C-alpha positions as a printed Julia matrix, in Angstrom:
569×3 Matrix{Float64}:
  18.87    6.3    14.44
  20.29    7.64   11.18
  20.18   11.35   11.95
  18.95   11.9     8.37
  16.27   14.57    8.0
  14.5    16.36    5.18
  15.67   19.9     4.52
  12.98   21.93    6.32
  12.77   24.83    8.73
  12.49   24.23   12.46
   8.94   23.76   13.82
   7.27   27.09   14.56
   4.45   25.61   16.64
   3.69   22.39   18.5
   0.77   20.51   20.03
   0.82   17.47   22.3
  -1.09   14.18   22.28
  -0.82   10.58   23.41
  -1.0     9.28   19.85
  -0.55   10.84   16.43
  -1.96    8.87   13.51
  -0.55    9.78   10.09
  -3.05    8.94    7.34
  -6.81    8.86    6.98
  -7.65    5.64    5.15
  -9.27    2.59    6.7
  -6.13    1.78    8.72
  -5.46    5.27   10.03
  -9.01    6.21   10.96
  -9.71    2.82   12.55
  -6.58    3.16   14.68
  -7.53    6.71   15.64
 -11.1     5.81   16.59
 -10.0     2.84   18.68
  -7.3     4.88   20.45
  -9.76    7.66   21.2
 -12.31    5.14   22.48
  -9.64    3.91   24.9
  -9.35    7.42   26.32
  -6.13    8.36   24.57
  -5.62   11.89   23.3
  -5.4    11.29   19.54
  -4.49   13.56   16.62
  -5.03   12.57   12.98
  -2.69   14.13   10.41
  -3.5    13.68    6.73
  -1.87   14.93    3.57
  -5.03   16.14    1.85
  -8.62   16.02    3.07
  -9.73   13.24    5.39
 -11.36   11.28    2.55
  -8.68   11.77   -0.11
  -6.56    8.66    0.52
  -6.4     5.34   -1.31
  -9.26    3.74    0.63
 -11.97    5.65   -1.18
 -10.68    4.38   -4.54
 -11.08    0.72   -3.55
 -13.72   -0.73   -5.86
 -13.78   -4.46   -5.22
 -14.49   -4.78   -1.53
 -13.3    -6.32    1.69
 -12.61  -10.04    2.04
 -13.75  -12.0     5.1
 -15.23  -15.42    5.84
 -18.77  -14.14    6.33
 -20.68  -16.48    4.03
 -22.4   -19.76    4.8
 -19.94  -22.64    4.48
 -16.9   -20.37    4.36
 -14.31  -20.54    7.13
 -11.22  -18.62    8.21
  -9.15  -21.7     7.34
 -10.35  -21.59    3.73
  -9.56  -17.86    3.57
  -6.13  -18.63    5.04
  -5.44  -21.28    2.4
  -6.28  -18.91   -0.46
  -4.11  -16.18    1.07
  -1.12  -18.51    1.48
  -1.38  -19.71   -2.12
  -1.5   -16.13   -3.45
   1.48  -15.16   -1.28
   3.71  -17.64   -3.15
   5.42  -19.13   -0.11
   6.34  -15.9     1.69
   3.31  -15.21    3.9
   3.76  -15.26    7.66
   1.15  -17.89    8.5
   0.68  -16.6    12.05
  -0.08  -13.11   10.73
  -2.46  -14.51    8.11
  -4.28  -16.55   10.74
  -4.74  -13.44   12.85
  -6.13  -11.64    9.79
  -8.66  -14.28    8.77
  -9.86  -15.21   12.27
 -10.25  -11.63   13.51
 -11.48  -10.34   10.16
 -15.21  -11.24   10.31
 -15.75   -9.53   13.67
 -13.66   -6.55   12.55
 -15.98   -6.14    9.55
 -19.0    -6.35   11.85
 -17.5    -3.6    14.03
 -16.98   -1.54   10.88
 -20.67   -1.99   10.11
 -21.5    -0.92   13.68
 -19.41    2.2    13.07
 -21.78    3.08   10.23
 -20.57    1.43    7.02
 -23.38    0.07    4.84
 -22.63   -2.93    2.64
 -24.87   -4.2    -0.16
 -27.4    -6.7     1.14
 -29.9    -9.17   -0.29
 -33.66   -8.88    0.05
 -33.32  -11.04    3.17
 -30.91   -8.55    4.71
 -27.79  -10.72    4.33
 -24.53   -9.18    3.12
 -24.13   -9.91   -0.58
 -20.79  -11.56   -1.28
 -18.94  -11.77   -4.56
 -15.78  -13.51   -5.7
 -12.44  -12.19   -6.92
  -9.17  -13.6    -8.2
  -7.5   -16.23   -6.03
 -10.59  -16.83   -3.88
 -12.31  -20.21   -4.08
 -15.44  -18.85   -2.41
 -17.63  -15.79   -2.6
 -16.35  -13.8     0.36
 -16.01  -10.2    -0.85
 -18.4    -7.74    0.8
 -19.04   -4.65   -1.32
 -20.94   -1.36   -1.13
 -22.64    0.69   -3.81
 -21.79   -2.03   -6.3
 -18.2    -0.98   -6.91
 -17.82    1.91   -4.45
 -16.82   -0.03   -1.33
 -13.85    2.13   -0.42
 -15.87    5.31   -0.75
 -18.51    3.98    1.64
 -15.95    2.79    4.21
 -14.19    6.14    4.0
 -17.5     8.01    4.43
 -18.44    6.01    7.52
 -15.06    6.38    9.21
 -14.67   10.08    8.41
 -18.17   10.71    9.79
 -17.31    8.78   12.96
 -14.09   10.77   13.42
 -15.92   14.07   13.01
 -18.8    13.02   15.24
 -16.29   11.9    17.87
 -14.6    15.29   17.87
 -11.12   13.9    17.18
  -8.52   16.53   16.49
  -7.49   16.47   12.83
  -4.88   18.34   10.83
  -5.67   18.2     7.11
  -3.54   19.3     4.15
  -0.4    18.42    6.12
   2.65   16.56    4.82
   4.49   14.75    7.61
   8.23   15.31    7.33
  10.23   13.38    9.93
   9.98   11.39   13.14
  10.94   13.09   16.39
  12.82   10.99   18.96
  14.04   11.56   22.49
  17.59   11.2    23.77
  17.16    7.41   24.08
  15.88    6.99   20.52
  12.23    6.53   21.48
   9.46    8.1    19.43
   8.53   11.6    20.55
   6.22   12.73   17.72
   6.51   14.06   14.18
   7.27   17.24   12.31
   4.87   18.31    9.58
   4.14   21.07    7.11
   0.61   22.4     6.79
  -0.19   23.48    3.26
  -2.02   26.73    3.77
  -5.55   25.5     4.47
  -5.07   23.69    7.75
  -5.2    24.76   11.35
  -1.62   26.02   11.28
   0.66   27.38    8.59
   4.17   26.22    7.89
   6.31   23.64    9.69
   5.13   22.49   13.12
   5.2    19.43   15.34
   2.95   17.02   17.17
   4.65   15.71   20.3
   3.48   12.19   21.15
   5.0     8.98   22.58
   3.2     6.85   19.98
   3.15    7.46   16.22
   1.05    5.32   13.88
   2.06    5.43   10.21
  -0.92    4.72    7.94
   0.23    6.74    4.94
  -0.72    4.29    2.19
   1.42    3.23   -0.72
   4.02    4.42   -3.18
   2.33    3.89   -6.53
   3.36    7.33   -7.78
   6.92    6.01   -8.12
   5.73    4.57  -11.46
   4.41    6.5   -14.47
   1.05    4.72  -14.58
  -0.68    3.64  -11.39
  -4.11    3.2    -9.84
  -2.92    5.14   -6.79
  -3.99    8.74   -6.1
  -1.49   11.59   -6.4
  -0.85   11.57   -2.64
   0.72    8.07   -2.74
   4.37    9.13   -2.84
   5.88    6.71   -0.31
   6.11    9.32    2.45
   5.65    6.86    5.32
   8.27    4.37    4.11
  10.76    7.19    3.45
  10.14    8.72    6.89
  10.61    5.33    8.55
  13.86    4.67    6.67
  15.25    8.05    7.69
  14.28    7.25   11.29
  16.26    4.0    11.16
  13.36    1.58   10.82
  13.65   -1.59    8.77
  11.56   -2.21    5.65
  10.93   -5.5     3.91
   9.54   -7.04    0.71
   9.54   -3.77   -1.28
  10.35   -5.7    -4.45
   6.84   -7.16   -4.43
   4.82   -4.45   -6.16
   1.5    -5.75   -7.39
   0.54   -4.56  -10.85
  -3.22   -4.74  -11.22
  -3.98   -6.75  -14.36
  -6.97   -4.77  -15.56
  -6.44   -1.03  -15.62
  -8.24    1.0   -18.27
  -5.73    1.52  -21.1
  -5.65    5.2   -22.06
  -2.65    5.12  -24.4
   1.05    4.3   -24.19
   1.89    7.83  -23.06
  -0.7     8.08  -20.28
   0.71    9.0   -16.86
  -0.49    9.42  -13.29
  -3.55    7.82  -11.76
  -5.35    5.52  -14.18
  -8.94    4.21  -13.86
  -9.13    0.76  -12.31
 -11.4    -1.96  -13.68
 -12.06   -3.96  -10.54
 -11.27   -7.63  -10.18
 -14.91   -8.0    -9.22
 -15.82   -7.57  -12.9
 -13.95  -10.79  -13.63
 -15.45  -12.26  -10.48
 -18.89  -11.79  -12.02
 -17.85  -13.53  -15.23
 -16.03  -11.09  -17.53
 -13.45  -12.66  -19.87
  -9.96  -11.55  -20.85
  -9.55  -11.7   -24.61
  -7.13  -10.56  -27.29
  -8.06   -8.5   -30.33
  -9.38  -11.62  -32.04
 -11.64  -12.42  -29.11
  -9.61  -15.43  -27.91
  -9.7   -16.14  -24.14
  -5.97  -16.54  -23.52
  -6.14  -17.28  -19.76
  -7.84  -20.62  -20.34
  -5.31  -23.39  -19.75
  -2.82  -21.08  -18.03
  -4.34  -21.63  -14.58
  -7.21  -23.64  -13.1
  -9.03  -20.41  -12.2
  -8.41  -18.8   -15.64
  -9.27  -15.08  -15.32
  -9.7   -15.51  -11.56
  -6.15  -16.71  -10.94
  -4.08  -14.64   -8.45
  -3.22  -11.21   -9.78
   0.44  -11.88  -10.52
  -0.51  -14.8   -12.76
  -3.16  -12.81  -14.61
  -0.81   -9.82  -15.06
   1.88  -12.13  -16.45
  -0.67  -13.77  -18.76
  -1.68  -10.4   -20.15
   1.92   -9.27  -20.59
   2.91  -12.51  -22.34
   0.0   -12.23  -24.77
   0.91   -8.6   -25.44
   4.5    -9.64  -26.16
   3.43  -12.5   -28.4
   1.18  -10.24  -30.47
   3.14   -6.99  -30.26
   0.05   -5.38  -28.72
  -0.1    -2.47  -26.28
  -3.1    -3.88  -24.41
  -5.62   -6.7   -24.16
  -9.4    -6.55  -23.65
 -11.87   -7.35  -20.89
 -15.17   -8.49  -22.38
 -18.29   -8.15  -20.24
 -20.83   -7.3   -22.91
 -22.87  -10.3   -21.81
 -23.62   -8.55  -18.49
 -26.13   -6.28  -20.21
 -26.89   -2.66  -19.39
 -28.89   -3.36  -16.22
 -26.09   -5.29  -14.5
 -23.47   -2.73  -15.48
 -25.6     0.11  -14.13
 -26.46   -1.6   -10.84
 -23.32   -3.6   -10.0
 -20.54   -1.47  -11.54
 -21.81    2.1   -11.9
 -18.46    3.71  -11.06
 -16.52    1.67  -13.61
 -19.23    2.16  -16.23
 -19.07    5.92  -15.78
 -15.25    5.98  -15.91
 -15.22    3.98  -19.14
 -17.83    6.18  -20.78
 -15.93    9.33  -19.81
 -13.06    7.96  -21.9
 -15.27    7.05  -24.85
 -15.7     3.33  -24.13
 -19.06    1.69  -23.54
 -18.55   -1.71  -21.87
 -22.19   -2.59  -22.52
 -21.49   -2.75  -26.25
 -17.69   -3.18  -26.6
 -14.75   -4.85  -24.83
 -12.69   -2.68  -22.48
  -9.0    -2.12  -23.39
  -6.89   -3.02  -20.35
  -3.22   -3.34  -19.35
  -1.4    -3.85  -16.04
  -0.41   -0.8   -13.95
   1.23   -0.35  -10.53
  -1.38   -0.96   -7.88
  -0.27   -2.14   -4.44
   2.93   -2.47   -2.4
   2.93   -5.82   -0.6
   6.03   -4.76    1.35
   6.69   -1.78    3.55
   7.8    -0.87    7.06
   8.45   -4.12    8.91
   6.18   -4.76   11.9
   5.32   -7.47   14.37
   1.81   -8.79   15.01
   0.95   -5.71   17.05
   2.07   -3.28   14.38
   5.3    -2.38   16.19
   8.27   -1.4    14.03
  11.97   -1.62   14.9
  11.88    1.96   16.24
  10.41    2.11   19.77
   7.04    3.89   19.76
   6.63    3.83   15.97
   3.8     1.68   14.57
   2.67    1.03   11.0
  -0.48   -0.42    9.46
  -2.18   -0.6     6.09
  -0.29   -0.45    2.82
   2.71    1.34    4.35
   3.36   -1.68    6.57
   4.78   -5.13    5.97
   3.0    -7.41    8.44
   3.83  -10.6     6.55
   0.2   -11.11    5.53
   0.65  -10.6     1.78
   3.92  -12.41    1.15
   5.01  -12.1    -2.47
   1.57  -11.18   -3.82
  -1.55   -9.79   -2.12
  -4.76  -11.77   -2.37
  -7.53   -9.6    -3.83
  -9.47   -7.51   -1.27
  -7.27   -8.51    1.67
  -5.85   -4.98    1.9
  -8.86   -3.27    3.49
  -9.16   -6.16    5.92
  -5.47   -5.98    6.85
  -5.77   -2.26    7.55
  -8.83   -2.87    9.71
  -7.49   -5.82   11.73
  -3.98   -4.53   12.38
  -5.19   -1.0    13.2
  -7.31   -2.54   15.94
  -4.31   -4.53   17.17
  -2.17   -1.38   17.28
  -4.78    0.54   19.26
  -5.09   -2.33   21.73
  -1.31   -2.42   22.2
  -1.02    1.32   22.75
  -4.0     1.33   25.14
  -2.47   -1.51   27.14
   0.52    0.73   27.89
  -1.45    3.77   29.07
  -0.85    6.16   30.7
   1.78    7.18   28.16
   4.76    9.39   28.77
   6.8    11.11   26.07
  10.39   12.19   26.36
  11.49   15.59   25.11
  12.39   15.59   21.4
  16.15   15.65   21.01
  18.29   16.7    18.08
  20.14   13.82   16.34
  23.68   13.27   17.58
  24.98   13.55   14.01
  22.34   15.4    12.0
  22.42   14.9     8.25
  20.28   16.97    5.93
  19.01   15.06    2.92
  19.68   16.78   -0.42
  16.31   17.82   -1.8
  15.24   16.56   -5.21
  13.84   19.14   -7.6
  10.12   18.62   -8.39
  10.84   18.33  -12.13
  12.8    15.12  -11.41
   9.57   13.34  -10.44
   8.71   12.46  -14.04
  12.27   11.22  -14.62
  12.1     8.95  -11.54
   8.77    7.54  -12.71
  10.14    6.9   -16.21
  13.23    5.15  -14.82
  11.13    2.92  -12.57
   8.53    2.03  -15.19
  11.18    1.04  -17.71
  13.62   -0.7   -15.36
  11.62   -2.0   -12.39
   8.1    -2.43  -13.74
   6.16   -5.6   -14.49
   9.12   -7.12  -16.38
  12.53   -6.93  -14.72
  16.04   -8.26  -15.31
  19.51   -7.74  -13.91
  20.27   -5.43  -16.82
  17.12   -3.32  -16.46
  17.47   -3.05  -12.68
  21.16   -2.21  -12.83
  20.36    0.5   -15.35
  17.57    1.84  -13.16
  19.84    1.91  -10.09
  22.48    3.84  -12.01
  19.95    6.32  -13.35
  18.48    6.89   -9.89
  21.98    7.43   -8.54
  22.38   10.08  -11.24
  19.27   11.9    -9.98
  20.65   11.74   -6.43
  24.1    12.96   -7.53
  22.56   15.95   -9.33
  20.81   16.91   -6.08
  24.06   16.62   -4.1
  25.85   18.81   -6.63
  23.02   21.32   -6.42
  23.31   21.4    -2.65
  27.06   21.92   -2.91
  26.56   24.93   -5.14
  27.61   23.69   -8.58
  23.98   23.8    -9.71
  20.77   25.39   -8.48
  19.61   23.61   -5.33
  15.97   22.58   -4.93
  13.97   24.76   -2.56
  12.24   23.2     0.46
   8.53   22.68   -0.22
   5.86   20.03   -0.62
   6.78   19.08   -4.2
  10.52   18.74   -3.5
   9.85   16.79   -0.27
   7.52   14.42   -2.13
  10.04   13.93   -4.94
  12.77   13.25   -2.38
  10.57   10.6    -0.79
   9.9     9.04   -4.2
  13.61    8.82   -4.95
  14.25    7.22   -1.57
  11.67    4.45   -2.02
  12.65    3.97   -5.69
  16.28    3.31   -4.74
  15.31    0.82   -2.02
  12.76   -0.96   -4.21
  15.3    -1.3    -7.03
  17.98   -2.61   -4.66
  15.6    -5.26   -3.32
  14.46   -6.3    -6.81
  18.08   -6.6    -7.95
  19.01   -8.66   -4.88
  16.15  -11.16   -5.29
  17.48  -13.45   -8.02
  14.35  -15.4    -8.85
  10.77  -14.95  -10.03
   8.18  -15.14   -7.25
   4.7   -13.68   -6.92
   4.57  -10.23   -8.43
   8.38  -10.0    -8.71
   9.05  -11.17  -12.27
  12.68  -11.52  -13.39
  12.88  -12.31  -17.1
  16.5   -13.42  -16.68
  15.62  -15.71  -13.75
  12.15  -17.04  -14.58
  12.01  -19.83  -11.98
  11.0   -19.77   -8.35
  13.87  -20.86   -6.09
  12.55  -21.97   -2.7
  15.91  -23.34   -1.55
  17.7   -19.99   -1.73
  14.93  -17.44   -1.86
  12.02  -18.54    0.31
  13.26  -15.74    2.52
  12.56  -12.07    3.13
  14.87   -9.2     2.3
  15.18   -6.68    5.13
  16.64   -3.25    4.38
  17.69   -0.29    6.47
  19.48    2.97    5.74
  22.79    3.75    7.45
  23.71    7.26    8.69
  25.94    7.68    5.61
  22.81    6.96    3.48
  24.08    3.6     2.26
  21.67    0.66    2.17
  22.13   -2.51    4.2
  20.27   -5.45    2.65
  20.08   -8.75    4.49
  18.25  -11.98    3.89
  16.28  -13.65    6.69
  17.06  -17.21    7.71
  13.51  -18.39    7.03
  10.07  -17.11    6.0
   9.59  -15.87    9.58
  10.55  -12.27   10.3
  13.01  -11.62   13.12
  11.46   -9.98   16.18
  11.26   -6.21   15.97
  12.63   -6.08   19.56
  11.02   -2.68   19.96
   9.97   -1.51   23.4
   7.11    0.26   21.75
   6.0     2.92   24.21
   7.79    3.75   27.44
   5.66    2.79   30.4
   4.95    5.71   32.67
   5.41    5.23   36.41
   2.15    3.96   37.87
   0.72    4.97   41.22
   0.82    2.12   43.72
């Protein structure tokens, strides 16, 4: 354990449970529902409202071998190709073989997918897939439908929920085992101020860290809280350098910041073309799948064309769809475009890559167990090994679903659970808080130095600039400048700085181009030296330890996940 904690007041209230799930997307709510069904006392903590996470923004759909002629092996092959040599094949096999039944259980929970007149699930195709295997809902509102169904099931099941609550730090007992979390409720929840949930099992399902960049498809709540919490708790993270930049995000201007409207990969899956200002399809000849190549290849193709032409964006042309198809298949995207003065029925859509998905995260085993006993992770916050160096389109919802079920099964297998008393760290260390106004500076540093295009020079500059932000906070804490006040905005900004520093360190250490990690100064993939994972942890003195694995396989987490309670004989 590091002993590092956010600067916050001591908990003024506490509740107890068997399991606390942090996050309310597909991963978090699935884990919570399965734990509750197993008879475990379960509490869901979420940063905003139950349906405000990243899941509801997912447009494309959920990938699974559900169609006639499709097989898990074919899905596995496409996933391994997209992952550029770094996928854990055992984890991928678990995903693709368990995926179809997991989707069927999601349907049984109440999710409604688009179906044909014959009642069969309609399947579409996205980048990197050789078959139509993407189930969707409401045309391009799949995430919203999945979120609706799961939230409704949680409420109907009477699960205890704490909304509008930012989780701060992990609680541990005297032996370093998980004992719950501290959290701050933001005025509208069941409790006010800092409190705690005492539990022997904690499931992190906090989503991504897209807000570390200036332009992202992620909602405002995606500030890397789960990864930062895990690092402070002493957990290992891996593959953070592999940030997927979605190729086709609606371009709103060079100065646009925050969450940007996504133009789903499914639009290209239905036949839209990427073109430059002259109408030339520049992806032809770059890859056998052209516009449907894996996302890293398409993003690089767009960036190269932009560089060649000195352009700020490219175009996605789907005028040939016609009004009826746009209205029925992509109503959400159509509305978003029209809000910004673009009508895709009559004109090409300006697009450019933006930060979209973190393939890396808190390192887990196949049961979602991290290197901290009792701490689990699933969904975008986790690194299961499924995505490798680049996530295959629409595998994220499936990963959250499958590994949440695996986590719940593992926790249930250890019931009844027993939690130790939370203990203060042996050498407590309070993290200097970062002032909220530094958030924009962190995002600017990351976008310029660690964005789609990276180099040793840009990453070294970014690392130095981030160190400057950290140093200013230390000086503020020591009294030579005004210190940041504890609060949601300063805690979020502190989390962003933490994940930014680790991401930059990983990107600087990986001296090659692979998947969605693109080093301009090292443009080749180097399997001999770099078909490995980078594993990072934070030391008690806040320094980073970065090590390279011996192979593509992750070392065992060696976590005794939940202490077994004495059983009656």
